Coordinates of C-alpha atoms and ligand atoms in Angstrom, one line a residue:
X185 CA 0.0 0.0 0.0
X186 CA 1.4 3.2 -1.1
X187 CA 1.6 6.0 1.5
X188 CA -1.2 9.1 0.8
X189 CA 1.1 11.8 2.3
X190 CA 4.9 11.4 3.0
X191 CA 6.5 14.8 4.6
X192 CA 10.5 15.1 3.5
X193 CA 11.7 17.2 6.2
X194 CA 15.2 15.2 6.3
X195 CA 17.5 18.7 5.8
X196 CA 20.0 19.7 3.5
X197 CA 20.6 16.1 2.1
X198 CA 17.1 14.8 2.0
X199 CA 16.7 11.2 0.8
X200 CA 13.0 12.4 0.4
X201 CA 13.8 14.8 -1.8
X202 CA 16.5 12.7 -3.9
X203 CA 14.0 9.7 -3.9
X204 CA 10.7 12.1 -5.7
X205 CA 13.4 13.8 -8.1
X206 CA 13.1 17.4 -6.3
X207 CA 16.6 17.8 -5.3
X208 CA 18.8 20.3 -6.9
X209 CA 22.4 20.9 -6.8
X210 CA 22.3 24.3 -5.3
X211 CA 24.9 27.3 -3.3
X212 CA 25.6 25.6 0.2
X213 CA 26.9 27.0 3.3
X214 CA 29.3 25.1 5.9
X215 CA 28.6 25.8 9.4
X216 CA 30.9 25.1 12.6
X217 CA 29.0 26.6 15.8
X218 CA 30.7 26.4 19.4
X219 CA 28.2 26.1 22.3
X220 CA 30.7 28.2 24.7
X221 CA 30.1 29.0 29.0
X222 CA 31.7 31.5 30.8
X223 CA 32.0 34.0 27.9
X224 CA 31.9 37.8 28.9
X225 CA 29.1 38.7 26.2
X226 CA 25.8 40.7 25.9
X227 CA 23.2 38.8 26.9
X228 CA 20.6 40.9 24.7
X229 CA 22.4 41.5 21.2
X230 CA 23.3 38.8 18.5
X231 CA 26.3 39.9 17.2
X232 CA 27.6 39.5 13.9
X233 CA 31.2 40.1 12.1
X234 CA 32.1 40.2 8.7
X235 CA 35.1 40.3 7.4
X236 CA 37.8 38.4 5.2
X237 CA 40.1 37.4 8.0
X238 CA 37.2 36.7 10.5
X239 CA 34.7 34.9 8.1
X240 CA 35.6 34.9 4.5
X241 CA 32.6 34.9 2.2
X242 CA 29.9 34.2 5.3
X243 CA 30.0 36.4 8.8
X244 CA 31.1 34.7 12.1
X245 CA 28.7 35.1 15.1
X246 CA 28.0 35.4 18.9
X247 CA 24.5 34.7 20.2
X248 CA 23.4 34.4 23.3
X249 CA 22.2 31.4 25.0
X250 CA 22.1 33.3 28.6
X251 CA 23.8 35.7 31.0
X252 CA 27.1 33.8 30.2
X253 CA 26.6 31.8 28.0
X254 CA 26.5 31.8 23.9
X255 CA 26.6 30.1 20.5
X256 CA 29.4 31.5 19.2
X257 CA 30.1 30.4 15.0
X258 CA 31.2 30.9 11.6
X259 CA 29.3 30.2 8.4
X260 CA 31.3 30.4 5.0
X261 CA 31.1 28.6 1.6
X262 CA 33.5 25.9 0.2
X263 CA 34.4 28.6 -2.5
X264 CA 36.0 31.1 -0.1
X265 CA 38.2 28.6 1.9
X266 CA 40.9 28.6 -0.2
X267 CA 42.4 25.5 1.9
X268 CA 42.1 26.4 5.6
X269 CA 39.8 24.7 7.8
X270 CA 36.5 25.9 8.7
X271 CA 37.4 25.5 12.5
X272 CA 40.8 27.0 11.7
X273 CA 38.6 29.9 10.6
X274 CA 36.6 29.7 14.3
X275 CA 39.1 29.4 16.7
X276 CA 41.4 31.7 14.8
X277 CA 38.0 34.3 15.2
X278 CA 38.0 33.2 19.0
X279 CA 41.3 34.1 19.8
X280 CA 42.3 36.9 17.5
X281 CA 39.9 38.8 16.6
X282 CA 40.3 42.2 18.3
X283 CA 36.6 42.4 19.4
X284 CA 35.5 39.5 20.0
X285 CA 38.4 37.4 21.7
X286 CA 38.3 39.6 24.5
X287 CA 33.9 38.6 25.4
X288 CA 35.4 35.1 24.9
X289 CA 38.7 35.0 25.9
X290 CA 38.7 31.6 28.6
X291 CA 35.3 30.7 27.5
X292 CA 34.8 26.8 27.8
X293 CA 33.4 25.0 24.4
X294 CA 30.8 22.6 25.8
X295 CA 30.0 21.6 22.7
X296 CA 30.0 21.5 18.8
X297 CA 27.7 21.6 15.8
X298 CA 28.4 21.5 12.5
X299 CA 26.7 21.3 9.1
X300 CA 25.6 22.1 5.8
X301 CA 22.9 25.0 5.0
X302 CA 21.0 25.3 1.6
X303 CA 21.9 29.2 0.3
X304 CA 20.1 28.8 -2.8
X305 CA 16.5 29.5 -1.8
X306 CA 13.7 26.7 -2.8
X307 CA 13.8 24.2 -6.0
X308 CA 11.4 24.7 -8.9
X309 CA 9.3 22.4 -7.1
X310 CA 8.9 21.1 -3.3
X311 CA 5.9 18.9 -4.0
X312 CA 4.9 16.1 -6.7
X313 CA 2.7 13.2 -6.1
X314 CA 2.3 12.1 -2.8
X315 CA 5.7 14.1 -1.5
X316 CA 6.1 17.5 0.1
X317 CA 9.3 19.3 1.4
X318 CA 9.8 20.8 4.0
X319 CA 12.7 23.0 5.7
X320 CA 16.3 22.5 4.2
X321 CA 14.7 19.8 2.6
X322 CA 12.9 22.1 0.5
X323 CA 16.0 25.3 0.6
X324 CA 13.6 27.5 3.8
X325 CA 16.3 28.9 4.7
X326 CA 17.2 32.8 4.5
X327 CA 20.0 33.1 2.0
X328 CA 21.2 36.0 4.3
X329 CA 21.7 34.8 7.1
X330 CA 21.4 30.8 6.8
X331 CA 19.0 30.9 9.3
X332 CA 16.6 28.1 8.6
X333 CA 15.0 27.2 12.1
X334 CA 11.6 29.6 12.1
X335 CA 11.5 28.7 8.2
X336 CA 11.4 25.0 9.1
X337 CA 8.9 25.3 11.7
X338 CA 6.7 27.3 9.4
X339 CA 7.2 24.9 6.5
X340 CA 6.4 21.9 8.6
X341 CA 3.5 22.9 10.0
X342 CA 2.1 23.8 7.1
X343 CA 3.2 20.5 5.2
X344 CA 1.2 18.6 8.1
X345 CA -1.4 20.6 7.7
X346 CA -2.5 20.4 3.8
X347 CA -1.4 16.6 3.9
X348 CA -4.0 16.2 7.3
X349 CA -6.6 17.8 4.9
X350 CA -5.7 16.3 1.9
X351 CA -6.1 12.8 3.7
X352 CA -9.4 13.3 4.9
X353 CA -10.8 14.7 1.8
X354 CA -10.6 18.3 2.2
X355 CA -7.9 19.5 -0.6
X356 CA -5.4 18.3 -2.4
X357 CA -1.3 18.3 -1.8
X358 CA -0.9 20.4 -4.9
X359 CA -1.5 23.0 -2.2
X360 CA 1.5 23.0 -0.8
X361 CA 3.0 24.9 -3.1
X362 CA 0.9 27.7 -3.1
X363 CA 0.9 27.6 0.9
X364 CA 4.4 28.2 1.2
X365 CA 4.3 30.7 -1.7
X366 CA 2.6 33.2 0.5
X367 CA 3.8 32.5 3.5
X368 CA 7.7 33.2 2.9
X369 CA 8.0 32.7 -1.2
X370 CA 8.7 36.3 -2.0
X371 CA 11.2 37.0 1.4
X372 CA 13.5 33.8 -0.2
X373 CA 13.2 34.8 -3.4
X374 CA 14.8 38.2 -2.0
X375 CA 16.7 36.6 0.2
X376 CA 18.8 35.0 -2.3
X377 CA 18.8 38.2 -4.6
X378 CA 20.5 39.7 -1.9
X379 CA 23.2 37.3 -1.3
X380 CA 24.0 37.9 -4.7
X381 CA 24.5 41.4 -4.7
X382 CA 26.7 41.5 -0.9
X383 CA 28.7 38.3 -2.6
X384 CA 30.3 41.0 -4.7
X385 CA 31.4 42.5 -1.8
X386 CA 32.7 39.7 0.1
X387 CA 36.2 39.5 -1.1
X388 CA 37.1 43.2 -0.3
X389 CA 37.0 44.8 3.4
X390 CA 36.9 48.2 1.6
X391 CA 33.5 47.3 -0.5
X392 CA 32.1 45.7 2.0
X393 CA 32.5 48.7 4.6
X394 CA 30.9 50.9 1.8
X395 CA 28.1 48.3 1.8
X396 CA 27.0 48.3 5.3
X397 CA 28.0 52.6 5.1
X398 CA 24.8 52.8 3.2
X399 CA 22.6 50.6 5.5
X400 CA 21.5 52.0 8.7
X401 CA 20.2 49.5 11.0
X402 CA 16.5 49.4 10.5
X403 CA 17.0 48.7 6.6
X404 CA 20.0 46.4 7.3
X405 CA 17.5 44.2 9.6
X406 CA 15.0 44.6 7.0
X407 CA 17.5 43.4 3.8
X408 CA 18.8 40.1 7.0
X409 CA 14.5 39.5 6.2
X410 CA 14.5 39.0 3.0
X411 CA 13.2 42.6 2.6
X412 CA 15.0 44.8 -0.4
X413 CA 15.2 48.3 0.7
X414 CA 15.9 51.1 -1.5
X415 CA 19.6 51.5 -0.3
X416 CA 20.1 48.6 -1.4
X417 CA 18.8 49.0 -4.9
X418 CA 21.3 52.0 -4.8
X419 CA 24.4 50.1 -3.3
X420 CA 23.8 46.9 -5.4
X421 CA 24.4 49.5 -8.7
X422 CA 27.1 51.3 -6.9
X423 CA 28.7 47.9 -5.8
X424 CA 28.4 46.6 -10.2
X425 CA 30.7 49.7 -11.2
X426 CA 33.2 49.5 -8.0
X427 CA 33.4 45.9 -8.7
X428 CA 34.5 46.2 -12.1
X429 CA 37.4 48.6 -11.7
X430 CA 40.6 47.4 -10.6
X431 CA 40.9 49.4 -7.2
X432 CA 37.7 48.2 -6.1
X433 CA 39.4 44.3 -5.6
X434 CA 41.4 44.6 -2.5
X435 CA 41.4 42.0 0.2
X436 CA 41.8 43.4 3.3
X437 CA 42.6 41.6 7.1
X438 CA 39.1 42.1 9.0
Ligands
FAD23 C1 26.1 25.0 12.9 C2 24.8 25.5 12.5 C3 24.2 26.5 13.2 C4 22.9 27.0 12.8 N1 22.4 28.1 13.5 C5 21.2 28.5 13.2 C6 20.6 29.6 13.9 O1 21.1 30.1 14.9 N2 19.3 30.0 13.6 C7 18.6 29.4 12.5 O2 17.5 29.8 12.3 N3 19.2 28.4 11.8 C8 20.4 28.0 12.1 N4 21.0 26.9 11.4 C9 20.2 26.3 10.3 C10 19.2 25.4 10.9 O3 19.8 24.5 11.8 C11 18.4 24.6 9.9 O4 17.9 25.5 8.9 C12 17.2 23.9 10.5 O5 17.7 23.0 11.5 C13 16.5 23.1 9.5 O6 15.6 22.2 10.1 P1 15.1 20.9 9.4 O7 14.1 20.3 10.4 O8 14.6 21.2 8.0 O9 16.4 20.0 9.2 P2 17.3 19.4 10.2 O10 17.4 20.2 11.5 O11 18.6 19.0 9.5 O12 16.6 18.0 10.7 C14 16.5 17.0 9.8 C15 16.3 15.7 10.6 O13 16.1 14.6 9.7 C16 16.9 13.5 10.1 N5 17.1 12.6 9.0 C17 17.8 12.9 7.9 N6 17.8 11.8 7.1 C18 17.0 10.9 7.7 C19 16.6 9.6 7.3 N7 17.0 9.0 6.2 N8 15.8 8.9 8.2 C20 15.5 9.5 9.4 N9 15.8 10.7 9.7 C21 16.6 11.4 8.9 C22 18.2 14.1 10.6 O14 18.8 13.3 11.5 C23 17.6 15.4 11.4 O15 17.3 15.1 12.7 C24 22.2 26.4 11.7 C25 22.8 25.4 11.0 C26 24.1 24.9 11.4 C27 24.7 23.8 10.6

């Protein structure tokens, strides 16, 4: 007997999604993520660095878990590694880098996740026959930040949700699709648009400082969102004609 629903929320290497022909090669992130006590950090902001020393072609980060307490990682692609290790790049970011080693300078690592995060936004299609993706199995994840947990959640419920009704009688799987295409399809969409333009910047301290120059706070929260605000639109034409001269190239060492 052949199942009505299955739900393919296996993540970033989904079987599901392999086995009903949905899965795409797509942009990927690698993750490495300490889980550190006794750090000296701010228990209300999530921080965020960027930089070609600290986190070349991603952004290395400090959230809080508690008073003293944090997850403290670095996200990158494959492409920007140029040899070194990804947890070279952390613990390099951990002890050297001129803000942050000193919030977690004789922090204790109590422990360690790692992975792989879709960057790529969804494939053409997340449901056919009696399959539907969800989460990294189906790219949720904000190309901007790699953040894929709230994406996931909403995903899933919704997956279990039209199969339930499709089940009973009361709609069909087909959907999904639609489902998920107004619940986050245009902020993904974006999402990855955005990654595109700030990947011009990401080999060059100097273009990337004129970047985040011409994003005050509540616009660069907005673009992490999936939202495209218009300083954006202006930067992303500024950032073509920098990018194309020779002086707009230089790496720089944070
Ligand atoms: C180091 C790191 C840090 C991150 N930090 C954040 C963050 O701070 N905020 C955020 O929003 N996102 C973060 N993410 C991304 C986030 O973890 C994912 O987007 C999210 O977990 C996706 O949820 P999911 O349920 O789709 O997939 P997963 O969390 O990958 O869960 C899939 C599950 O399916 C199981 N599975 C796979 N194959 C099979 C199989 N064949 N049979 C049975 N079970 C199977 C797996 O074991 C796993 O338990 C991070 C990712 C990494 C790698």
């Amino acid at each position: 007997m052949e199942a009505q629903a299955i739900i393919g929320a296996d993540g970033p290497s989904s079987a599901t999604a392999r086995g009903a022909n949905l899965a795409r090669r797509q942009e990927a992130g690698v993750c490495i993520e300490y889980e550190m006590a006794a750090v000296n950090i701010d228990p209300g902001a999530a921080e965020m660095y960027f930089g070609t020393k600290a986190a070349p072609g991603g952004y290395a980060w400090i959230i809080p878990l508690g008073e003293d307490v944090a997850n403290v990682g670095v996200g990158t692609r494959p492409a920007y590694l140029h040899g070194r290790r990804i947890h070279d790049i952390l613990d390099s970011f951990i002890a050297d880098h001129r803000i942050a080693k000193d919030k977690l300078r004789g922090g204790k690592v109590t422990a360690v996740m790692r992975g792989v995060v879709p960057a790529g936004g969804m494939p053409p299609a997340i449901q056919r026959g009696n399959v539907l993706l969800a989460g990294d199995a189906a790219g949720m994840v904000m190309a901007t930040s790699g953040g894929g947990i709230p994406l996931a959640m909403v995903g899933g419920a919704l997956a279990g949700e039209v199969a339930a009704r499709a089940v009973s009688g009361d709609g069909s799987l087909t959907d999904y699709t639609l489902r998920i295409a107004e619940a986050m399809g245009r902020e993904l969409k974006n999402s990855v648009r955005i990654r595109e333009v700030v990947d011009r910047t990401l080999r060059s301290d100097r273009l990337m400082d004129g970047l985040f120059a011409m994003l005050p706070a509540d616009q660069m929260k907005a673009t992490m969102r999936g939202q495209i605000p218009k300083a954006l639109e202006r930067a992303q034409d500024i950032i073509k004609k920098r990018s194309t001269t020779p002086s707009g190239s230089g790496e720089g060492s944070e």
